[in-house]
Structures are given as C-alpha cells and as structure tokens.
C-alpha cells in the first residue's frame, strides 16, 4: 500500500504515514528497519506492508515494513 511519510523520529526510528485518504497510520522502529532505510523525510512517498492476516480498521493494523516507493 502506498502512503506519504508524515512524522519520523530518527532516535526511535518510529513515526507515522498518511494514507491517500488522509488516515494516519503509525509504524515502529522494527518496521522502519525492515525496509533498510537510513532516514525518512516528511512528504516522501513510501510503501507500507501490514502484518499478515491483519484485520480491522487500517489505522489499527501493525505496519511491518516501510520502504521508499519506487516506480
């Protein structure tokens, strides 16, 4: 799923993204580390993946991967 980086704390490597409908979705340091990134700037387009089998509202699902969106 595509999103836009919204917040990022380089010390904890956690933050949040905004889905295209404006829904904020948090991510933790493990999700950031899984993507192999060094830094994330607000406004960057990213790709996120949720935990397998996750159900319920998207803003309550656990993000397991944050990486840059490439074309």
Backbone atoms as SQL, in Angstrom:
CREATE TABLE atoms (id INTEGER PRIMARY KEY, chain TEXT, resi INTEGER, resn TEXT, atom TEXT, x REAL, y REAL, z REAL);
INSERT INTO atoms VALUES
  (1, 'A', 1, 'UNK', 'N', 0.836, -1.149, 0.000),
  (2, 'A', 1, 'UNK', 'CA', 0.000, 0.000, 0.000),
  (3, 'A', 1, 'UNK', 'C', 0.895, 1.231, 0.000),
  (4, 'A', 2, 'UNK', 'N', 0.492, 2.245, -0.729),
  (5, 'A', 2, 'UNK', 'CA', 1.268, 3.478, -0.790),
  (6, 'A', 2, 'UNK', 'C', 0.788, 4.469, 0.266),
  (7, 'A', 3, 'UNK', 'N', 1.727, 5.299, 0.720),
  (8, 'A', 3, 'UNK', 'CA', 1.416, 6.309, 1.715),
  (9, 'A', 3, 'UNK', 'C', 2.439, 7.442, 1.593),
  (10, 'A', 4, 'UNK', 'N', 2.263, 8.468, 2.409),
  (11, 'A', 4, 'UNK', 'CA', 3.186, 9.592, 2.449),
  (12, 'A', 4, 'UNK', 'C', 3.738, 9.706, 3.858),
  (13, 'A', 5, 'UNK', 'N', 5.066, 9.812, 3.977),
  (14, 'A', 5, 'UNK', 'CA', 5.685, 9.978, 5.292),
  (15, 'A', 5, 'UNK', 'C', 5.144, 11.245, 5.940),
  (16, 'A', 6, 'UNK', 'N', 4.769, 11.138, 7.210),
  (17, 'A', 6, 'UNK', 'CA', 4.194, 12.271, 7.922),
  (18, 'A', 6, 'UNK', 'C', 5.100, 12.709, 9.070),
  (19, 'A', 7, 'UNK', 'N', 5.451, 11.776, 9.932),
  (20, 'A', 7, 'UNK', 'CA', 6.379, 12.078, 11.023),
  (21, 'A', 7, 'UNK', 'C', 7.453, 11.003, 11.064),
  (22, 'A', 8, 'UNK', 'N', 8.612, 11.364, 11.629),
  (23, 'A', 8, 'UNK', 'CA', 9.689, 10.397, 11.798),
  (24, 'A', 8, 'UNK', 'C', 10.613, 10.879, 12.901),
  (25, 'A', 9, 'UNK', 'N', 10.927, 10.000, 13.840),
  (26, 'A', 9, 'UNK', 'CA', 11.868, 10.276, 14.920),
  (27, 'A', 9, 'UNK', 'C', 13.112, 9.435, 14.671),
  (28, 'A', 10, 'UNK', 'N', 14.234, 10.064, 14.280),
  (29, 'A', 10, 'UNK', 'CA', 15.434, 9.284, 13.953),
  (30, 'A', 10, 'UNK', 'C', 16.024, 8.527, 15.145),
  (31, 'A', 11, 'UNK', 'N', 15.742, 8.951, 16.365),
  (32, 'A', 11, 'UNK', 'CA', 16.282, 8.237, 17.529),
  (33, 'A', 11, 'UNK', 'C', 15.564, 6.917, 17.759),
  (34, 'A', 12, 'UNK', 'N', 14.244, 6.909, 17.639),
  (35, 'A', 12, 'UNK', 'CA', 13.486, 5.675, 17.845),
  (36, 'A', 12, 'UNK', 'C', 13.203, 4.958, 16.533),
  (37, 'A', 13, 'UNK', 'N', 13.430, 5.641, 15.415),
  (38, 'A', 13, 'UNK', 'CA', 13.161, 5.151, 14.062),
  (39, 'A', 13, 'UNK', 'C', 11.682, 4.810, 13.885),
  (40, 'A', 14, 'UNK', 'N', 10.833, 5.478, 14.629),
  (41, 'A', 14, 'UNK', 'CA', 9.391, 5.277, 14.510),
  (42, 'A', 14, 'UNK', 'C', 8.744, 6.557, 14.000),
  (43, 'A', 15, 'UNK', 'N', 7.499, 6.452, 13.590),
  (44, 'A', 15, 'UNK', 'CA', 6.805, 7.626, 13.091),
  (45, 'A', 15, 'UNK', 'C', 5.423, 7.269, 12.598),
  (46, 'A', 16, 'UNK', 'N', 4.971, 8.013, 11.606),
  (47, 'A', 16, 'UNK', 'CA', 3.651, 7.741, 11.042),
  (48, 'A', 16, 'UNK', 'C', 3.638, 8.132, 9.576),
  (49, 'A', 17, 'UNK', 'N', 2.694, 7.552, 8.875),
  (50, 'A', 17, 'UNK', 'CA', 2.462, 7.871, 7.469),
  (51, 'A', 17, 'UNK', 'C', 1.001, 8.265, 7.315),
  (52, 'A', 18, 'UNK', 'N', 0.705, 8.933, 6.225),
  (53, 'A', 18, 'UNK', 'CA', -0.667, 9.260, 5.889),
  (54, 'A', 18, 'UNK', 'C', -1.057, 8.466, 4.653),
  (55, 'A', 19, 'UNK', 'N', -2.162, 7.747, 4.754),
  (56, 'A', 19, 'UNK', 'CA', -2.691, 7.075, 3.576),
  (57, 'A', 19, 'UNK', 'C', -3.256, 8.130, 2.638),
  (58, 'A', 20, 'UNK', 'N', -3.565, 7.742, 1.415),
  (59, 'A', 20, 'UNK', 'CA', -4.048, 8.703, 0.429),
  (60, 'A', 20, 'UNK', 'C', -5.369, 9.354, 0.826),
  (61, 'A', 21, 'UNK', 'N', -6.127, 8.710, 1.720),
  (62, 'A', 21, 'UNK', 'CA', -7.383, 9.319, 2.188),
  (63, 'A', 21, 'UNK', 'C', -7.173, 10.185, 3.428),
  (64, 'A', 22, 'UNK', 'N', -5.905, 10.350, 3.854),
  (65, 'A', 22, 'UNK', 'CA', -5.581, 11.191, 4.999),
  (66, 'A', 22, 'UNK', 'C', -5.530, 10.461, 6.324),
  (67, 'A', 23, 'UNK', 'N', -5.754, 9.156, 6.333),
  (68, 'A', 23, 'UNK', 'CA', -5.730, 8.378, 7.563),
  (69, 'A', 23, 'UNK', 'C', -4.295, 8.227, 8.066),
  (70, 'A', 24, 'UNK', 'N', -4.008, 8.643, 9.304),
  (71, 'A', 24, 'UNK', 'CA', -2.656, 8.449, 9.846),
  (72, 'A', 24, 'UNK', 'C', -2.473, 7.015, 10.330),
  (73, 'A', 25, 'UNK', 'N', -1.315, 6.449, 10.035),
  (74, 'A', 25, 'UNK', 'CA', -1.001, 5.084, 10.449),
  (75, 'A', 25, 'UNK', 'C', 0.403, 5.100, 11.070),
  (76, 'A', 26, 'UNK', 'N', 0.533, 4.698, 12.343),
  (77, 'A', 26, 'UNK', 'CA', 1.852, 4.685, 12.989),
  (78, 'A', 26, 'UNK', 'C', 2.680, 3.472, 12.576),
  (79, 'A', 27, 'UNK', 'N', 3.999, 3.613, 12.684),
  (80, 'A', 27, 'UNK', 'CA', 4.900, 2.473, 12.494),
  (81, 'A', 27, 'UNK', 'C', 5.989, 2.543, 13.561),
  (82, 'A', 28, 'UNK', 'N', 6.562, 1.378, 13.879),
  (83, 'A', 28, 'UNK', 'CA', 7.612, 1.331, 14.896),
  (84, 'A', 28, 'UNK', 'C', 8.985, 1.174, 14.255),
  (85, 'A', 29, 'UNK', 'N', 10.008, 1.159, 15.096),
  (86, 'A', 29, 'UNK', 'CA', 11.375, 1.049, 14.600),
  (87, 'A', 29, 'UNK', 'C', 11.640, -0.236, 13.844),
  (88, 'A', 30, 'UNK', 'N', 11.006, -1.325, 14.254),
  (89, 'A', 30, 'UNK', 'CA', 11.200, -2.600, 13.565),
  (90, 'A', 30, 'UNK', 'C', 10.696, -2.535, 12.126),
  (91, 'A', 31, 'UNK', 'N', 9.567, -1.879, 11.895),
  (92, 'A', 31, 'UNK', 'CA', 9.027, -1.737, 10.536),
  (93, 'A', 31, 'UNK', 'C', 9.952, -0.873, 9.684),
  (94, 'A', 32, 'UNK', 'N', 10.499, 0.178, 10.289),
  (95, 'A', 32, 'UNK', 'CA', 11.434, 1.037, 9.565),
  (96, 'A', 32, 'UNK', 'C', 12.709, 0.272, 9.227),
  (97, 'A', 33, 'UNK', 'N', 13.265, -0.447, 10.190),
  (98, 'A', 33, 'UNK', 'CA', 14.493, -1.216, 9.970),
  (99, 'A', 33, 'UNK', 'C', 14.308, -2.293, 8.902),
  (100, 'A', 34, 'UNK', 'N', 13.122, -2.882, 8.818),
  (101, 'A', 34, 'UNK', 'CA', 12.858, -3.932, 7.834),
  (102, 'A', 34, 'UNK', 'C', 12.978, -3.414, 6.406),
  (103, 'A', 35, 'UNK', 'N', 12.760, -2.127, 6.206),
  (104, 'A', 35, 'UNK', 'CA', 12.834, -1.544, 4.873),
  (105, 'A', 35, 'UNK', 'C', 14.245, -1.164, 4.451),
  (106, 'A', 36, 'UNK', 'N', 15.205, -1.207, 5.369),
  (107, 'A', 36, 'UNK', 'CA', 16.588, -0.898, 5.034),
  (108, 'A', 36, 'UNK', 'C', 16.872, 0.577, 4.795),
  (109, 'A', 37, 'UNK', 'N', 16.000, 1.452, 5.259),
  (110, 'A', 37, 'UNK', 'CA', 16.206, 2.883, 5.068),
  (111, 'A', 37, 'UNK', 'C', 17.098, 3.451, 6.160),
  (112, 'A', 38, 'UNK', 'N', 17.700, 4.610, 5.878),
  (113, 'A', 38, 'UNK', 'CA', 18.506, 5.306, 6.875),
  (114, 'A', 38, 'UNK', 'C', 17.763, 6.486, 7.468),
  (115, 'A', 39, 'UNK', 'N', 16.918, 7.118, 6.660),
  (116, 'A', 39, 'UNK', 'CA', 16.240, 8.343, 7.062),
  (117, 'A', 39, 'UNK', 'C', 14.934, 8.436, 6.305),
  (118, 'A', 40, 'UNK', 'N', 13.993, 9.124, 6.875),
  (119, 'A', 40, 'UNK', 'CA', 12.706, 9.342, 6.228),
  (120, 'A', 40, 'UNK', 'C', 12.324, 10.800, 6.434),
  (121, 'A', 41, 'UNK', 'N', 11.979, 11.469, 5.355),
  (122, 'A', 41, 'UNK', 'CA', 11.597, 12.879, 5.432),
  (123, 'A', 41, 'UNK', 'C', 10.103, 13.024, 5.173),
  (124, 'A', 42, 'UNK', 'N', 9.449, 13.904, 5.936),
  (125, 'A', 42, 'UNK', 'CA', 8.023, 14.148, 5.685),
  (126, 'A', 42, 'UNK', 'C', 7.783, 14.513, 4.223),
  (127, 'A', 43, 'UNK', 'N', 6.754, 13.937, 3.656),
  (128, 'A', 43, 'UNK', 'CA', 6.414, 14.194, 2.260),
  (129, 'A', 43, 'UNK', 'C', 6.900, 13.134, 1.295),
  (130, 'A', 44, 'UNK', 'N', 7.833, 12.290, 1.719),
  (131, 'A', 44, 'UNK', 'CA', 8.318, 11.231, 0.830),
  (132, 'A', 44, 'UNK', 'C', 7.226, 10.186, 0.634),
  (133, 'A', 45, 'UNK', 'N', 7.124, 9.681, -0.590),
  (134, 'A', 45, 'UNK', 'CA', 6.189, 8.591, -0.871),
  (135, 'A', 45, 'UNK', 'C', 6.839, 7.291, -0.445),
  (136, 'A', 46, 'UNK', 'N', 6.084, 6.492, 0.272),
  (137, 'A', 46, 'UNK', 'CA', 6.593, 5.225, 0.780),
  (138, 'A', 46, 'UNK', 'C', 5.614, 4.113, 0.461),
  (139, 'A', 47, 'UNK', 'N', 6.103, 2.902, 0.611),
  (140, 'A', 47, 'UNK', 'CA', 5.266, 1.713, 0.501),
  (141, 'A', 47, 'UNK', 'C', 5.269, 1.071, 1.872),
  (142, 'A', 48, 'UNK', 'N', 4.092, 0.681, 2.346),
  (143, 'A', 48, 'UNK', 'CA', 3.991, 0.017, 3.636),
  (144, 'A', 48, 'UNK', 'C', 3.323, -1.339, 3.454),
  (145, 'A', 49, 'UNK', 'N', 3.664, -2.235, 4.350),
  (146, 'A', 49, 'UNK', 'CA', 3.011, -3.537, 4.388),
  (147, 'A', 49, 'UNK', 'C', 2.546, -3.780, 5.803),
  (148, 'A', 50, 'UNK', 'N', 1.378, -4.408, 5.923),
  (149, 'A', 50, 'UNK', 'CA', 0.812, -4.731, 7.215),
  (150, 'A', 50, 'UNK', 'C', 1.118, -6.180, 7.572),
  (151, 'A', 51, 'UNK', 'N', 1.022, -6.499, 8.863),
  (152, 'A', 51, 'UNK', 'CA', 1.208, -7.866, 9.331),
  (153, 'A', 51, 'UNK', 'C', 0.234, -8.784, 8.603),
  (154, 'A', 52, 'UNK', 'N', 0.717, -9.957, 8.244),
  (155, 'A', 52, 'UNK', 'CA', -0.114, -10.925, 7.531),
  (156, 'A', 52, 'UNK', 'C', -1.317, -11.311, 8.380),
  (157, 'A', 53, 'UNK', 'N', -2.466, -11.330, 7.751),
  (158, 'A', 53, 'UNK', 'CA', -3.689, -11.703, 8.446),
  (159, 'A', 53, 'UNK', 'C', -4.312, -10.584, 9.264),
  (160, 'A', 54, 'UNK', 'N', -3.721, -9.370, 9.185),
  (161, 'A', 54, 'UNK', 'CA', -4.258, -8.254, 9.964),
  (162, 'A', 54, 'UNK', 'C', -5.663, -7.900, 9.483),
  (163, 'A', 55, 'UNK', 'N', -6.539, -7.677, 10.426),
  (164, 'A', 55, 'UNK', 'CA', -7.904, -7.284, 10.109),
  (165, 'A', 55, 'UNK', 'C', -8.272, -6.073, 10.953),
  (166, 'A', 56, 'UNK', 'N', -9.417, -5.527, 10.680),
  (167, 'A', 56, 'UNK', 'CA', -9.875, -4.363, 11.427),
  (168, 'A', 56, 'UNK', 'C', -9.526, -3.077, 10.712),
  (169, 'A', 57, 'UNK', 'N', -9.817, -1.953, 11.340),
  (170, 'A', 57, 'UNK', 'CA', -9.522, -0.655, 10.717),
  (171, 'A', 57, 'UNK', 'C', -8.038, -0.529, 10.386),
  (172, 'A', 58, 'UNK', 'N', -7.738, 0.029, 9.235),
  (173, 'A', 58, 'UNK', 'CA', -6.363, 0.106, 8.749),
  (174, 'A', 58, 'UNK', 'C', -5.464, 0.868, 9.723),
  (175, 'A', 59, 'UNK', 'N', -5.982, 1.879, 10.394),
  (176, 'A', 59, 'UNK', 'CA', -5.152, 2.655, 11.319),
  (177, 'A', 59, 'UNK', 'C', -4.794, 1.874, 12.587),
  (178, 'A', 60, 'UNK', 'N', -5.417, 0.715, 12.796),
  (179, 'A', 60, 'UNK', 'CA', -5.107, -0.112, 13.961),
  (180, 'A', 60, 'UNK', 'C', -4.292, -1.355, 13.607),
  (181, 'A', 61, 'UNK', 'N', -3.985, -1.553, 12.331),
  (182, 'A', 61, 'UNK', 'CA', -3.177, -2.699, 11.923),
  (183, 'A', 61, 'UNK', 'C', -1.705, -2.393, 12.163),
  (184, 'A', 62, 'UNK', 'N', -0.923, -3.435, 12.382),
  (185, 'A', 62, 'UNK', 'CA', 0.511, -3.252, 12.627),
  (186, 'A', 62, 'UNK', 'C', 1.280, -3.213, 11.313),
  (187, 'A', 63, 'UNK', 'N', 2.022, -2.139, 11.104),
  (188, 'A', 63, 'UNK', 'CA', 2.882, -1.996, 9.932),
  (189, 'A', 63, 'UNK', 'C', 4.157, -2.793, 10.194),
  (190, 'A', 64, 'UNK', 'N', 4.557, -3.634, 9.217),
  (191, 'A', 64, 'UNK', 'CA', 5.761, -4.451, 9.384),
  (192, 'A', 64, 'UNK', 'C', 6.885, -4.047, 8.430),
  (193, 'A', 65, 'UNK', 'N', 6.586, -3.150, 7.477),
  (194, 'A', 65, 'UNK', 'CA', 7.602, -2.719, 6.511),
  (195, 'A', 65, 'UNK', 'C', 7.299, -1.317, 6.035),
  (196, 'A', 66, 'UNK', 'N', 8.331, -0.479, 6.035),
  (197, 'A', 66, 'UNK', 'CA', 8.256, 0.858, 5.445),
  (198, 'A', 66, 'UNK', 'C', 9.451, 0.973, 4.520),
  (199, 'A', 67, 'UNK', 'N', 9.221, 1.251, 3.264),
  (200, 'A', 67, 'UNK', 'CA', 10.304, 1.416, 2.306),
  (201, 'A', 67, 'UNK', 'C', 9.911, 2.499, 1.303),
  (202, 'A', 68, 'UNK', 'N', 10.887, 2.975, 0.546),
  (203, 'A', 68, 'UNK', 'CA', 10.581, 4.009, -0.436),
  (204, 'A', 68, 'UNK', 'C', 9.765, 3.437, -1.578),
  (205, 'A', 69, 'UNK', 'N', 8.854, 4.230, -2.062),
  (206, 'A', 69, 'UNK', 'CA', 8.044, 3.843, -3.228),
  (207, 'A', 69, 'UNK', 'C', 8.885, 4.038, -4.478),
  (208, 'A', 70, 'UNK', 'N', 9.066, 2.988, -5.243),
  (209, 'A', 70, 'UNK', 'CA', 9.809, 3.100, -6.499),
  (210, 'A', 70, 'UNK', 'C', 8.884, 2.754, -7.644),
  (211, 'A', 71, 'UNK', 'N', 9.179, 3.307, -8.784),
  (212, 'A', 71, 'UNK', 'CA', 8.321, 3.086, -9.945),
  (213, 'A', 71, 'UNK', 'C', 8.917, 2.072, -10.872);
